[in-house]
Amino acid sequence: MPAIVVLVKNVPDTWSTKTLNPDYTLHREGVDEVIDEINEYAVEQALRIKEANPGFEVVALTAGPSRAQEALRKALAMGADRAILLSDDALAGSDVLGTAWALTNAINAVGDVQLIVTGNASSDGAMGALPGILAEYRQIPSLTNLLSVSVADGVVSGVKDAPEGTYELRANLPALISVTEKTDKPRFPNFKGIMAAKKAEITVLDVAAIGVAAENVGLAHAATAVTAASERPSRDGGEMVYTDGAERIYQFLTDEKLI
């Protein structure tokens, strides 16, 4: 059966305090984690494409420790058909290149994958590079930052959001797409879906099972490295202007050499 693979990720909750480990990786132990919100939009699009194209199955895929299953179970509760967890200590600290390499090999284990759906950027890394790198590894077209998407007759099409405007894109399957939070709002899982997701069996793979050598992933073998980090400066309350507003703003912009 042809598959739509949707990538999901367990990330620290938006309201949690984020800190770094001594090696500059994000500290995750003991932090409340949830499915990345943008991934819910990706799951929604995958499900809508399946509903419009009977015969597809939706497979949720993530890489991470065992607790990452929570993101997969949210995808299952929404309506995904099955889920795969790629979990191996060798993956810890992988940069975007290593992560994409591991994921593309995990996708190979799914079978006949016609479409890969991702969010445009994760909330913890916020790089937005993985969709393009993954498409390059797989040598398939990528339609990124989509506001809307549809699939018909072996062709995926969508409207791309860009700073200078919007573009209408299309490509033959197989392909990869990434979506933004401006696409259709994610559905809320019903009680039946939640209970089924709790009982669902999740396939767990390690790097050996997907044919990835440990020396090609992980922090020690990353092609990029963070060499320094500092806390974001605190923001003050700013200045409130009650009278002579236009004049004060003009003077401020002049002093800052903005006009």
PDB file of C-alpha atoms in Angstrom:
ATOM      1  CA  MET A   1       0.000   0.000   0.000  1.00  0.00           C
ATOM      2  CA  PRO A   2       1.412   3.441  -0.883  1.00  0.00           C
ATOM      3  CA  ALA A   3       2.277   5.460   2.204  1.00  0.00           C
ATOM      4  CA  ILE A   4       2.295   9.058   3.349  1.00  0.00           C
ATOM      5  CA  VAL A   5       5.005   9.451   5.988  1.00  0.00           C
ATOM      6  CA  VAL A   6       4.497  12.341   8.385  1.00  0.00           C
ATOM      7  CA  LEU A   7       7.429  13.343  10.580  1.00  0.00           C
ATOM      8  CA  VAL A   8       6.669  14.299  14.175  1.00  0.00           C
ATOM      9  CA  LYS A   9       8.858  15.347  17.072  1.00  0.00           C
ATOM     10  CA  ASN A  10       8.626  15.441  20.849  1.00  0.00           C
ATOM     11  CA  VAL A  11       9.793  18.879  22.017  1.00  0.00           C
ATOM     12  CA  PRO A  12       9.928  20.764  25.333  1.00  0.00           C
ATOM     13  CA  ASP A  13       6.606  22.402  26.098  1.00  0.00           C
ATOM     14  CA  THR A  14       6.457  26.021  24.935  1.00  0.00           C
ATOM     15  CA  TRP A  15       6.027  27.255  28.516  1.00  0.00           C
ATOM     16  CA  SER A  16       8.878  25.180  29.992  1.00  0.00           C
ATOM     17  CA  THR A  17      12.204  26.723  30.956  1.00  0.00           C
ATOM     18  CA  LYS A  18      14.792  25.783  28.354  1.00  0.00           C
ATOM     19  CA  THR A  19      18.430  25.220  29.347  1.00  0.00           C
ATOM     20  CA  LEU A  20      21.531  23.805  27.663  1.00  0.00           C
ATOM     21  CA  ASN A  21      23.743  20.897  28.656  1.00  0.00           C
ATOM     22  CA  PRO A  22      27.518  21.481  28.989  1.00  0.00           C
ATOM     23  CA  ASP A  23      27.931  20.245  25.378  1.00  0.00           C
ATOM     24  CA  TYR A  24      25.378  22.896  24.245  1.00  0.00           C
ATOM     25  CA  THR A  25      22.684  20.378  23.419  1.00  0.00           C
ATOM     26  CA  LEU A  26      19.185  21.156  24.664  1.00  0.00           C
ATOM     27  CA  HIS A  27      18.505  19.753  28.127  1.00  0.00           C
ATOM     28  CA  ARG A  28      15.466  17.478  27.897  1.00  0.00           C
ATOM     29  CA  GLU A  29      15.583  15.210  30.941  1.00  0.00           C
ATOM     30  CA  GLY A  30      12.795  15.971  33.394  1.00  0.00           C
ATOM     31  CA  VAL A  31      11.277  18.592  31.086  1.00  0.00           C
ATOM     32  CA  ASP A  32       7.624  18.347  30.055  1.00  0.00           C
ATOM     33  CA  GLU A  33       7.539  17.392  26.380  1.00  0.00           C
ATOM     34  CA  VAL A  34       4.709  17.420  23.859  1.00  0.00           C
ATOM     35  CA  ILE A  35       4.285  16.866  20.148  1.00  0.00           C
ATOM     36  CA  ASP A  36       5.551  19.942  18.310  1.00  0.00           C
ATOM     37  CA  GLU A  37       2.530  22.044  17.408  1.00  0.00           C
ATOM     38  CA  ILE A  38       3.604  22.420  13.772  1.00  0.00           C
ATOM     39  CA  ASN A  39       3.645  18.621  13.506  1.00  0.00           C
ATOM     40  CA  GLU A  40      -0.059  18.544  14.308  1.00  0.00           C
ATOM     41  CA  TYR A  41      -0.621  20.674  11.208  1.00  0.00           C
ATOM     42  CA  ALA A  42       1.509  18.214   9.228  1.00  0.00           C
ATOM     43  CA  VAL A  43      -0.515  15.256  10.506  1.00  0.00           C
ATOM     44  CA  GLU A  44      -3.736  17.067   9.608  1.00  0.00           C
ATOM     45  CA  GLN A  45      -2.569  17.590   6.024  1.00  0.00           C
ATOM     46  CA  ALA A  46      -1.481  13.966   5.717  1.00  0.00           C
ATOM     47  CA  LEU A  47      -4.895  12.801   6.908  1.00  0.00           C
ATOM     48  CA  ARG A  48      -6.739  15.155   4.538  1.00  0.00           C
ATOM     49  CA  ILE A  49      -4.668  13.910   1.605  1.00  0.00           C
ATOM     50  CA  LYS A  50      -5.484  10.311   2.550  1.00  0.00           C
ATOM     51  CA  GLU A  51      -9.188  11.127   2.832  1.00  0.00           C
ATOM     52  CA  ALA A  52      -9.126  12.619  -0.660  1.00  0.00           C
ATOM     53  CA  ASN A  53      -7.079   9.713  -2.032  1.00  0.00           C
ATOM     54  CA  PRO A  54      -8.363   6.385  -0.664  1.00  0.00           C
ATOM     55  CA  GLY A  55      -5.753   3.661  -0.743  1.00  0.00           C
ATOM     56  CA  PHE A  56      -2.996   5.564   1.044  1.00  0.00           C
ATOM     57  CA  GLU A  57      -1.917   4.865   4.603  1.00  0.00           C
ATOM     58  CA  VAL A  58      -0.503   7.490   6.966  1.00  0.00           C
ATOM     59  CA  VAL A  59       2.624   6.467   8.871  1.00  0.00           C
ATOM     60  CA  ALA A  60       3.899   8.694  11.695  1.00  0.00           C
ATOM     61  CA  LEU A  61       7.676   8.596  12.196  1.00  0.00           C
ATOM     62  CA  THR A  62       9.937  10.115  14.822  1.00  0.00           C
ATOM     63  CA  ALA A  63      13.490   9.756  16.097  1.00  0.00           C
ATOM     64  CA  GLY A  64      14.263  10.020  19.788  1.00  0.00           C
ATOM     65  CA  PRO A  65      14.259   8.218  23.140  1.00  0.00           C
ATOM     66  CA  SER A  66      11.375   6.032  24.264  1.00  0.00           C
ATOM     67  CA  ARG A  67       9.407   8.999  25.632  1.00  0.00           C
ATOM     68  CA  ALA A  68       9.127  10.277  22.041  1.00  0.00           C
ATOM     69  CA  GLN A  69       6.361   7.699  21.656  1.00  0.00           C
ATOM     70  CA  GLU A  70       4.019  10.302  23.137  1.00  0.00           C
ATOM     71  CA  ALA A  71       4.260  12.370  19.957  1.00  0.00           C
ATOM     72  CA  LEU A  72       3.509   9.270  17.902  1.00  0.00           C
ATOM     73  CA  ARG A  73       0.492   8.398  20.013  1.00  0.00           C
ATOM     74  CA  LYS A  74      -0.903  11.889  19.463  1.00  0.00           C
ATOM     75  CA  ALA A  75      -0.561  11.326  15.711  1.00  0.00           C
ATOM     76  CA  LEU A  76      -2.261   7.931  16.065  1.00  0.00           C
ATOM     77  CA  ALA A  77      -5.072   9.471  18.094  1.00  0.00           C
ATOM     78  CA  MET A  78      -5.626  12.008  15.313  1.00  0.00           C
ATOM     79  CA  GLY A  79      -5.965   9.188  12.775  1.00  0.00           C
ATOM     80  CA  ALA A  80      -2.557   7.950  11.598  1.00  0.00           C
ATOM     81  CA  ASP A  81      -2.613   4.258  10.668  1.00  0.00           C
ATOM     82  CA  ARG A  82       0.664   3.210  12.259  1.00  0.00           C
ATOM     83  CA  ALA A  83       3.753   4.639  13.912  1.00  0.00           C
ATOM     84  CA  ILE A  84       7.505   4.049  13.901  1.00  0.00           C
ATOM     85  CA  LEU A  85      10.032   5.149  16.516  1.00  0.00           C
ATOM     86  CA  LEU A  86      13.699   5.310  15.546  1.00  0.00           C
ATOM     87  CA  SER A  87      15.509   5.063  18.862  1.00  0.00           C
ATOM     88  CA  ASP A  88      19.206   4.469  19.459  1.00  0.00           C
ATOM     89  CA  ASP A  89      21.770   5.974  21.844  1.00  0.00           C
ATOM     90  CA  ALA A  90      24.045   6.454  18.831  1.00  0.00           C
ATOM     91  CA  LEU A  91      21.664   9.158  17.545  1.00  0.00           C
ATOM     92  CA  ALA A  92      22.030  11.421  20.587  1.00  0.00           C
ATOM     93  CA  GLY A  93      23.275  14.868  19.655  1.00  0.00           C
ATOM     94  CA  SER A  94      22.999  14.353  15.886  1.00  0.00           C
ATOM     95  CA  ASP A  95      23.031  17.549  13.840  1.00  0.00           C
ATOM     96  CA  VAL A  96      20.523  18.170  11.054  1.00  0.00           C
ATOM     97  CA  LEU A  97      22.644  16.253   8.515  1.00  0.00           C
ATOM     98  CA  GLY A  98      22.896  13.167  10.700  1.00  0.00           C
ATOM     99  CA  THR A  99      19.243  13.372  11.673  1.00  0.00           C
ATOM    100  CA  ALA A 100      18.129  13.625   8.052  1.00  0.00           C
ATOM    101  CA  TRP A 101      20.371  10.703   7.096  1.00  0.00           C
ATOM    102  CA  ALA A 102      18.886   8.524   9.830  1.00  0.00           C
ATOM    103  CA  LEU A 103      15.331   9.535   8.934  1.00  0.00           C
ATOM    104  CA  THR A 104      15.713   8.875   5.214  1.00  0.00           C
ATOM    105  CA  ASN A 105      16.906   5.361   5.963  1.00  0.00           C
ATOM    106  CA  ALA A 106      14.050   4.843   8.406  1.00  0.00           C
ATOM    107  CA  ILE A 107      11.638   5.996   5.688  1.00  0.00           C
ATOM    108  CA  ASN A 108      13.111   3.337   3.398  1.00  0.00           C
ATOM    109  CA  ALA A 109      11.912   0.741   5.903  1.00  0.00           C
ATOM    110  CA  VAL A 110       8.300   1.888   5.487  1.00  0.00           C
ATOM    111  CA  GLY A 111       7.948   0.606   1.927  1.00  0.00           C
ATOM    112  CA  ASP A 112       6.276   2.418  -0.958  1.00  0.00           C
ATOM    113  CA  VAL A 113       6.473   6.018   0.277  1.00  0.00           C
ATOM    114  CA  GLN A 114       4.858   8.460  -2.143  1.00  0.00           C
ATOM    115  CA  LEU A 115       4.747  11.563   0.032  1.00  0.00           C
ATOM    116  CA  ILE A 116       6.645  12.868   3.056  1.00  0.00           C
ATOM    117  CA  VAL A 117       4.963  15.579   5.132  1.00  0.00           C
ATOM    118  CA  THR A 118       6.820  17.736   7.660  1.00  0.00           C
ATOM    119  CA  GLY A 119       6.415  20.994   9.499  1.00  0.00           C
ATOM    120  CA  ASN A 120       8.416  23.928   8.182  1.00  0.00           C
ATOM    121  CA  ALA A 121      10.596  24.160  11.313  1.00  0.00           C
ATOM    122  CA  SER A 122      10.666  22.609  14.783  1.00  0.00           C
ATOM    123  CA  SER A 123      10.109  24.843  17.810  1.00  0.00           C
ATOM    124  CA  ASP A 124      13.209  23.574  19.628  1.00  0.00           C
ATOM    125  CA  GLY A 125      15.785  23.791  16.806  1.00  0.00           C
ATOM    126  CA  ALA A 126      13.972  26.293  14.565  1.00  0.00           C
ATOM    127  CA  MET A 127      16.430  25.670  11.718  1.00  0.00           C
ATOM    128  CA  GLY A 128      13.921  24.750   9.024  1.00  0.00           C
ATOM    129  CA  ALA A 129      16.652  22.940   7.101  1.00  0.00           C
ATOM    130  CA  LEU A 130      15.600  19.311   7.530  1.00  0.00           C
ATOM    131  CA  PRO A 131      12.887  19.171   4.808  1.00  0.00           C
ATOM    132  CA  GLY A 132      15.282  20.391   2.108  1.00  0.00           C
ATOM    133  CA  ILE A 133      18.140  18.148   3.228  1.00  0.00           C
ATOM    134  CA  LEU A 134      15.863  15.128   3.434  1.00  0.00           C
ATOM    135  CA  ALA A 135      14.553  15.780  -0.077  1.00  0.00           C
ATOM    136  CA  GLU A 136      18.127  16.127  -1.345  1.00  0.00           C
ATOM    137  CA  TYR A 137      19.154  12.818   0.230  1.00  0.00           C
ATOM    138  CA  ARG A 138      16.186  11.118  -1.402  1.00  0.00           C
ATOM    139  CA  GLN A 139      16.518  13.003  -4.702  1.00  0.00           C
ATOM    140  CA  ILE A 140      12.845  13.953  -4.789  1.00  0.00           C
ATOM    141  CA  PRO A 141      11.186  17.341  -5.328  1.00  0.00           C
ATOM    142  CA  SER A 142      10.364  19.417  -2.255  1.00  0.00           C
ATOM    143  CA  LEU A 143       7.504  21.898  -1.920  1.00  0.00           C
ATOM    144  CA  THR A 144       8.187  23.846   1.264  1.00  0.00           C
ATOM    145  CA  ASN A 145       6.375  26.386   3.444  1.00  0.00           C
ATOM    146  CA  LEU A 146       2.990  25.532   1.981  1.00  0.00           C
ATOM    147  CA  LEU A 147      -0.184  27.367   2.942  1.00  0.00           C
ATOM    148  CA  SER A 148      -2.360  24.739   1.262  1.00  0.00           C
ATOM    149  CA  VAL A 149      -1.792  21.393  -0.421  1.00  0.00           C
ATOM    150  CA  SER A 150      -3.648  18.811  -2.500  1.00  0.00           C
ATOM    151  CA  VAL A 151      -2.821  15.549  -4.234  1.00  0.00           C
ATOM    152  CA  ALA A 152      -4.556  14.180  -7.324  1.00  0.00           C
ATOM    153  CA  ASP A 153      -3.552  11.825 -10.143  1.00  0.00           C
ATOM    154  CA  GLY A 154      -0.025  11.361  -8.849  1.00  0.00           C
ATOM    155  CA  VAL A 155       0.673  15.087  -8.578  1.00  0.00           C
ATOM    156  CA  VAL A 156       1.060  17.181  -5.422  1.00  0.00           C
ATOM    157  CA  SER A 157       0.337  20.892  -5.659  1.00  0.00           C
ATOM    158  CA  GLY A 158       0.281  23.719  -3.164  1.00  0.00           C
ATOM    159  CA  VAL A 159       0.652  27.424  -2.474  1.00  0.00           C
ATOM    160  CA  LYS A 160       4.031  28.410  -1.039  1.00  0.00           C
ATOM    161  CA  ASP A 161       4.402  31.271   1.429  1.00  0.00           C
ATOM    162  CA  ALA A 162       7.440  33.502   0.860  1.00  0.00           C
ATOM    163  CA  PRO A 163       8.486  36.987   2.035  1.00  0.00           C
ATOM    164  CA  GLU A 164       7.861  38.438  -1.416  1.00  0.00           C
ATOM    165  CA  GLY A 165       4.473  36.802  -1.900  1.00  0.00           C
ATOM    166  CA  THR A 166       2.993  33.401  -2.724  1.00  0.00           C
ATOM    167  CA  TYR A 167       3.781  30.828  -5.417  1.00  0.00           C
ATOM    168  CA  GLU A 168       1.766  27.984  -6.876  1.00  0.00           C
ATOM    169  CA  LEU A 169       3.899  24.837  -7.004  1.00  0.00           C
ATOM    170  CA  ARG A 170       3.376  21.298  -8.255  1.00  0.00           C
ATOM    171  CA  ALA A 171       5.450  18.142  -8.599  1.00  0.00           C
ATOM    172  CA  ASN A 172       5.023  14.512  -9.464  1.00  0.00           C
ATOM    173  CA  LEU A 173       5.037  11.966  -6.673  1.00  0.00           C
ATOM    174  CA  PRO A 174       7.099  10.832  -4.861  1.00  0.00           C
ATOM    175  CA  ALA A 175       7.766  14.175  -3.237  1.00  0.00           C
ATOM    176  CA  LEU A 176       8.212  15.967   0.075  1.00  0.00           C
ATOM    177  CA  ILE A 177       6.202  18.876   1.432  1.00  0.00           C
ATOM    178  CA  SER A 178       6.494  21.070   4.514  1.00  0.00           C
ATOM    179  CA  VAL A 179       3.552  23.036   5.871  1.00  0.00           C
ATOM    180  CA  THR A 180       3.108  26.124   8.005  1.00  0.00           C
ATOM    181  CA  GLU A 181       0.706  26.975  10.814  1.00  0.00           C
ATOM    182  CA  LYS A 182      -1.437  28.786   8.232  1.00  0.00           C
ATOM    183  CA  THR A 183      -2.708  25.490   6.801  1.00  0.00           C
ATOM    184  CA  ASP A 184      -5.887  23.790   8.031  1.00  0.00           C
ATOM    185  CA  LYS A 185      -6.187  23.641  11.812  1.00  0.00           C
ATOM    186  CA  PRO A 186      -5.469  20.198  13.307  1.00  0.00           C
ATOM    187  CA  ARG A 187      -8.448  18.091  14.274  1.00  0.00           C
ATOM    188  CA  PHE A 188      -9.062  17.244  17.913  1.00  0.00           C
ATOM    189  CA  PRO A 189      -8.744  13.499  18.596  1.00  0.00           C
ATOM    190  CA  ASN A 190     -11.989  11.864  19.658  1.00  0.00           C
ATOM    191  CA  PHE A 191     -12.290   9.496  22.612  1.00  0.00           C
ATOM    192  CA  LYS A 192     -12.194   6.396  20.401  1.00  0.00           C
ATOM    193  CA  GLY A 193      -9.014   7.583  18.718  1.00  0.00           C
ATOM    194  CA  ILE A 194      -7.337   8.382  22.032  1.00  0.00           C
ATOM    195  CA  MET A 195      -8.110   4.952  23.479  1.00  0.00           C
ATOM    196  CA  ALA A 196      -6.974   3.168  20.315  1.00  0.00           C
ATOM    197  CA  ALA A 197      -3.719   5.151  20.328  1.00  0.00           C
ATOM    198  CA  LYS A 198      -2.987   4.124  23.908  1.00  0.00           C
ATOM    199  CA  LYS A 199      -3.215   0.455  22.939  1.00  0.00           C
ATOM    200  CA  ALA A 200      -1.502   0.709  19.547  1.00  0.00           C
ATOM    201  CA  GLU A 201       1.770  -1.115  19.013  1.00  0.00           C
ATOM    202  CA  ILE A 202       4.581   1.164  17.885  1.00  0.00           C
ATOM    203  CA  THR A 203       7.366  -0.281  15.757  1.00  0.00           C
ATOM    204  CA  VAL A 204      10.765   0.496  17.278  1.00  0.00           C
ATOM    205  CA  LEU A 205      13.895   0.483  15.095  1.00  0.00           C
ATOM    206  CA  ASP A 206      17.561   1.100  15.868  1.00  0.00           C
ATOM    207  CA  VAL A 207      20.284   2.297  13.509  1.00  0.00           C
ATOM    208  CA  ALA A 208      21.397  -1.253  12.713  1.00  0.00           C
ATOM    209  CA  ALA A 209      17.884  -2.164  11.565  1.00  0.00           C
ATOM    210  CA  ILE A 210      17.875   0.660   9.003  1.00  0.00           C
ATOM    211  CA  GLY A 211      21.450   0.133   7.813  1.00  0.00           C
ATOM    212  CA  VAL A 212      22.944   3.312   9.307  1.00  0.00           C
ATOM    213  CA  ALA A 213      26.482   3.154  10.687  1.00  0.00           C
ATOM    214  CA  ALA A 214      26.876   4.647  14.163  1.00  0.00           C
ATOM    215  CA  GLU A 215      29.864   6.679  12.968  1.00  0.00           C
ATOM    216  CA  ASN A 216      27.584   8.629  10.604  1.00  0.00           C
ATOM    217  CA  VAL A 217      25.330  10.009  13.347  1.00  0.00           C
ATOM    218  CA  GLY A 218      25.563  11.363  16.868  1.00  0.00           C
ATOM    219  CA  LEU A 219      27.191  14.387  18.474  1.00  0.00           C
ATOM    220  CA  ALA A 220      30.746  13.097  18.121  1.00  0.00           C
ATOM    221  CA  HIS A 221      30.345  12.724  14.350  1.00  0.00           C
ATOM    222  CA  ALA A 222      28.306  15.858  13.646  1.00  0.00           C
ATOM    223  CA  ALA A 223      29.428  18.028  10.741  1.00  0.00           C
ATOM    224  CA  THR A 224      28.486  21.150  12.703  1.00  0.00           C
ATOM    225  CA  ALA A 225      29.091  22.126  16.321  1.00  0.00           C
ATOM    226  CA  VAL A 226      27.985  24.842  18.728  1.00  0.00           C
ATOM    227  CA  THR A 227      31.095  26.446  20.218  1.00  0.00           C
ATOM    228  CA  ALA A 228      29.502  29.048  22.475  1.00  0.00           C
ATOM    229  CA  ALA A 229      26.111  30.145  23.774  1.00  0.00           C
ATOM    230  CA  SER A 230      24.770  32.946  25.938  1.00  0.00           C
ATOM    231  CA  GLU A 231      21.426  33.709  27.511  1.00  0.00           C
ATOM    232  CA  ARG A 232      19.101  36.058  25.674  1.00  0.00           C
ATOM    233  CA  PRO A 233      19.190  39.515  27.304  1.00  0.00           C
ATOM    234  CA  SER A 234      16.123  40.340  29.351  1.00  0.00           C
ATOM    235  CA  ARG A 235      13.720  42.841  27.827  1.00  0.00           C
ATOM    236  CA  ASP A 236      12.786  45.992  29.686  1.00  0.00           C
ATOM    237  CA  GLY A 237       9.322  47.461  29.748  1.00  0.00           C
ATOM    238  CA  GLY A 238      10.057  50.158  27.197  1.00  0.00           C
ATOM    239  CA  GLU A 239       8.969  53.780  27.424  1.00  0.00           C
ATOM    240  CA  MET A 240       5.354  54.829  27.533  1.00  0.00           C
ATOM    241  CA  VAL A 241       4.494  57.993  25.588  1.00  0.00           C
ATOM    242  CA  TYR A 242       1.311  59.826  26.588  1.00  0.00           C
ATOM    243  CA  THR A 243       1.806  63.311  25.087  1.00  0.00           C
ATOM    244  CA  ASP A 244       3.584  64.681  22.025  1.00  0.00           C
ATOM    245  CA  GLY A 245       3.692  61.126  20.668  1.00  0.00           C
ATOM    246  CA  ALA A 246       4.545  61.911  17.052  1.00  0.00           C
ATOM    247  CA  GLU A 247       7.346  64.281  18.020  1.00  0.00           C
ATOM    248  CA  ARG A 248       8.828  61.857  20.546  1.00  0.00           C
ATOM    249  CA  ILE A 249       8.749  58.984  18.071  1.00  0.00           C
ATOM    250  CA  TYR A 250      10.369  61.157  15.398  1.00  0.00           C
ATOM    251  CA  GLN A 251      13.126  62.148  17.814  1.00  0.00           C
ATOM    252  CA  PHE A 252      13.702  58.531  18.846  1.00  0.00           C
ATOM    253  CA  LEU A 253      14.017  57.356  15.251  1.00  0.00           C
ATOM    254  CA  THR A 254      16.377  60.243  14.495  1.00  0.00           C
ATOM    255  CA  ASP A 255      18.580  59.494  17.520  1.00  0.00           C
ATOM    256  CA  GLU A 256      18.794  55.846  16.511  1.00  0.00           C
ATOM    257  CA  LYS A 257      19.675  56.920  12.947  1.00  0.00           C
ATOM    258  CA  LEU A 258      16.698  55.001  11.592  1.00  0.00           C
ATOM    259  CA  ILE A 259      15.534  57.971   9.504  1.00  0.00           C
TER     260      ILE A 259
END
